[in-house]
Amino acid sequence: MSYVVGVASQENHEENNNERLDLTHRMDPTSTDMLLPHETLLRAAISLKNQVVEVTWERDGKTGTGIDPTVYTGLLGTAFTCMRSYEVTGDEQDLLLCSEIVDTCSVSARTSSRHITFLCGRGGLYALGAVAASYKGDRRRRDFFLNLFLEVAQERALPVGPEEGGFGMSYELMYGRAGFLWAALFINKHLGEGTLPCDLLMPVVDAVLAGGRAGASDNAACPLMYRWHGTRYWGAANGLAGILQVLLHFPLSIEDVEDVKATLRYMMSNRFPHSGNYPSSEGNPRDKLVQWSHGATGMAITLCKASEMFPNDREFRNAAIEAGEVVWKSGLVKKVGLADGAAGNAYAFLSLYRLTGESIYEERANAFASFLYHNASELVTIGDARGANHAFSLFQGLAGTACLWFDILKPESSRFPGYEL
């Protein structure tokens, strides 16, 4: 079937495979004969999830040696995919698989992972473990993982702002403070608000805000700015969009809210004038990346959240819709994953559907999902998935496509993995 994928040698990868598919090289996503019924997508999602489990877990992961214990490119991404499958289908076997994978990763991560974020560190491991145990009704195991997360929360650098020398830990989503906060939000969403109390989390929020103000001290037009490895990134993975997305979930002071709004307005006013896309970093003139990691997709999702939080500020809703148009025009790229592929780009439409209730966005998400159904094999062949296992990972490969297909079935409850709550 179309969605069963073989992995090609990296020697055959095309250059510049981050770039958009040429219009003459791809099928038209608006073609009505491409759109698939939900029954077909459900079968495809289950089959692809099973293939992800076979490659990443049954074949390579059960030994527990030399594994990548992260949500982003590792086995925890498979666990997350199994959890998403369980949430849609109710299949208890998926929940058992999720828990089994988490237990295996917990042995490796405690000695190998220095990061404490959801996507790339122990925060994701313990958050997934606690939620999976809660779904199973295993209170003892839930509390075990919660206590491990609370140990992580004692990391001394987390609440330290720049005035106390807090630049040692980054602020962004993948490796920094925002990624820790997202893991905490994930726990509170599934286990109940207050499971991790505000007095534990707000000092970290304050440190993130203080770091942003210090980073923007030389730019009066933008109240918050952050550097990652010396670059002022704007995107969701390592930059402003991802940090603001997390901050928007917390009770902020009036001053903090105004700084978040003004930072979003600064980004909106500095879009590329011809395309409407967003730069990948401050002052970067290259207008090529339309994806979650960099560009319009991550911004569309963050602007949807801003519009939800500030419904009287119509400009955020309008900017979210405009970013969605950029994704529709340029979002079919030569990769399948969530980070920089077509699956991640489709989530912009699901966010816009939940924001506006307009069926066109559900149809556009379905169009991208159907395109992936017909073209995943080719995209994995020409895209750089960094090896066979990453080709089936959540953010670089086909596990992200499986999650998208599951989410298409219930668009009103869809959420971008590791980014939306």
CSV table of N, CA and C in Angstrom, one decimal, residues 219 221-222 234 261-273 276-279 282 299 303 315-316 319 322:
chain,number,residue,atom,x,y,z
A,219,ASN,N,17.6,46.2,21.8
A,219,ASN,CA,16.6,46.3,20.7
A,219,ASN,C,15.3,46.9,21.4
A,221,ALA,N,12.6,47.9,20.2
A,221,ALA,CA,11.4,47.5,19.5
A,221,ALA,C,10.9,46.2,19.9
A,222,CYS,N,11.7,45.3,20.5
A,222,CYS,CA,11.3,44.0,20.8
A,222,CYS,C,11.6,43.7,22.3
A,234,TRP,N,14.1,32.6,15.7
A,234,TRP,CA,12.7,33.0,15.8
A,234,TRP,C,11.7,31.8,15.9
A,261,LYS,N,2.9,40.3,24.0
A,261,LYS,CA,2.2,40.8,22.9
A,261,LYS,C,3.1,41.6,22.0
A,262,ALA,N,3.9,42.5,22.6
A,262,ALA,CA,4.8,43.4,21.8
A,262,ALA,C,5.8,42.6,21.0
A,263,THR,N,6.3,41.5,21.6
A,263,THR,CA,7.3,40.6,20.9
A,263,THR,C,6.6,40.0,19.7
A,264,LEU,N,5.4,39.5,19.9
A,264,LEU,CA,4.7,38.9,18.7
A,264,LEU,C,4.4,40.0,17.6
A,265,ARG,N,4.1,41.2,18.1
A,265,ARG,CA,3.9,42.3,17.1
A,265,ARG,C,5.2,42.6,16.3
A,266,TYR,N,6.3,42.6,17.0
A,266,TYR,CA,7.6,42.8,16.4
A,266,TYR,C,7.8,41.8,15.3
A,267,MET,N,7.5,40.5,15.6
A,267,MET,CA,7.7,39.4,14.7
A,267,MET,C,6.8,39.6,13.5
A,268,MET,N,5.5,39.9,13.8
A,268,MET,CA,4.6,40.1,12.7
A,268,MET,C,5.0,41.2,11.8
A,269,SER,N,5.5,42.3,12.3
A,269,SER,CA,5.9,43.5,11.5
A,269,SER,C,7.2,43.3,10.7
A,270,ASN,N,7.9,42.2,11.1
A,270,ASN,CA,9.2,41.9,10.4
A,270,ASN,C,9.1,40.7,9.5
A,271,ARG,N,7.9,40.3,9.1
A,271,ARG,CA,7.8,39.2,8.2
A,271,ARG,C,8.4,39.6,6.8
A,272,PHE,N,8.7,38.6,6.0
A,272,PHE,CA,9.1,38.9,4.6
A,272,PHE,C,7.9,39.5,3.9
A,273,PRO,N,8.1,40.6,3.3
A,273,PRO,CA,7.0,41.4,2.8
A,273,PRO,C,6.3,40.7,1.6
A,276,GLY,N,5.2,36.7,3.2
A,276,GLY,CA,4.5,36.6,4.4
A,276,GLY,C,5.1,35.6,5.4
A,277,ASN,N,6.1,35.0,5.0
A,277,ASN,CA,6.8,34.0,5.8
A,277,ASN,C,7.7,34.7,6.9
A,278,TYR,N,8.1,34.0,7.9
A,278,TYR,CA,8.9,34.5,9.0
A,278,TYR,C,10.3,34.1,8.9
A,279,PRO,N,11.3,35.0,9.2
A,279,PRO,CA,12.7,34.6,9.2
A,279,PRO,C,13.0,33.6,10.2
A,282,GLU,N,16.8,36.4,13.7
A,282,GLU,CA,16.9,37.8,13.6
A,282,GLU,C,17.8,38.3,12.5
A,299,MET,N,4.9,29.7,13.8
A,299,MET,CA,4.3,30.9,14.1
A,299,MET,C,2.8,30.9,14.0
A,303,LEU,N,0.5,31.9,17.1
A,303,LEU,CA,-0.4,33.0,17.0
A,303,LEU,C,-1.9,32.5,17.2
A,315,GLU,N,-5.6,41.3,15.8
A,315,GLU,CA,-4.4,41.2,14.9
A,315,GLU,C,-3.7,39.8,15.0
A,316,PHE,N,-3.8,39.1,16.2
A,316,PHE,CA,-3.2,37.8,16.3
A,316,PHE,C,-3.9,36.8,15.5
A,319,ALA,N,-3.1,37.4,11.8
A,319,ALA,CA,-1.7,37.0,11.5
A,319,ALA,C,-1.6,35.5,11.5
A,322,GLU,N,-3.0,34.5,8.1
A,322,GLU,CA,-2.1,34.8,7.1
A,322,GLU,C,-0.9,33.8,7.1
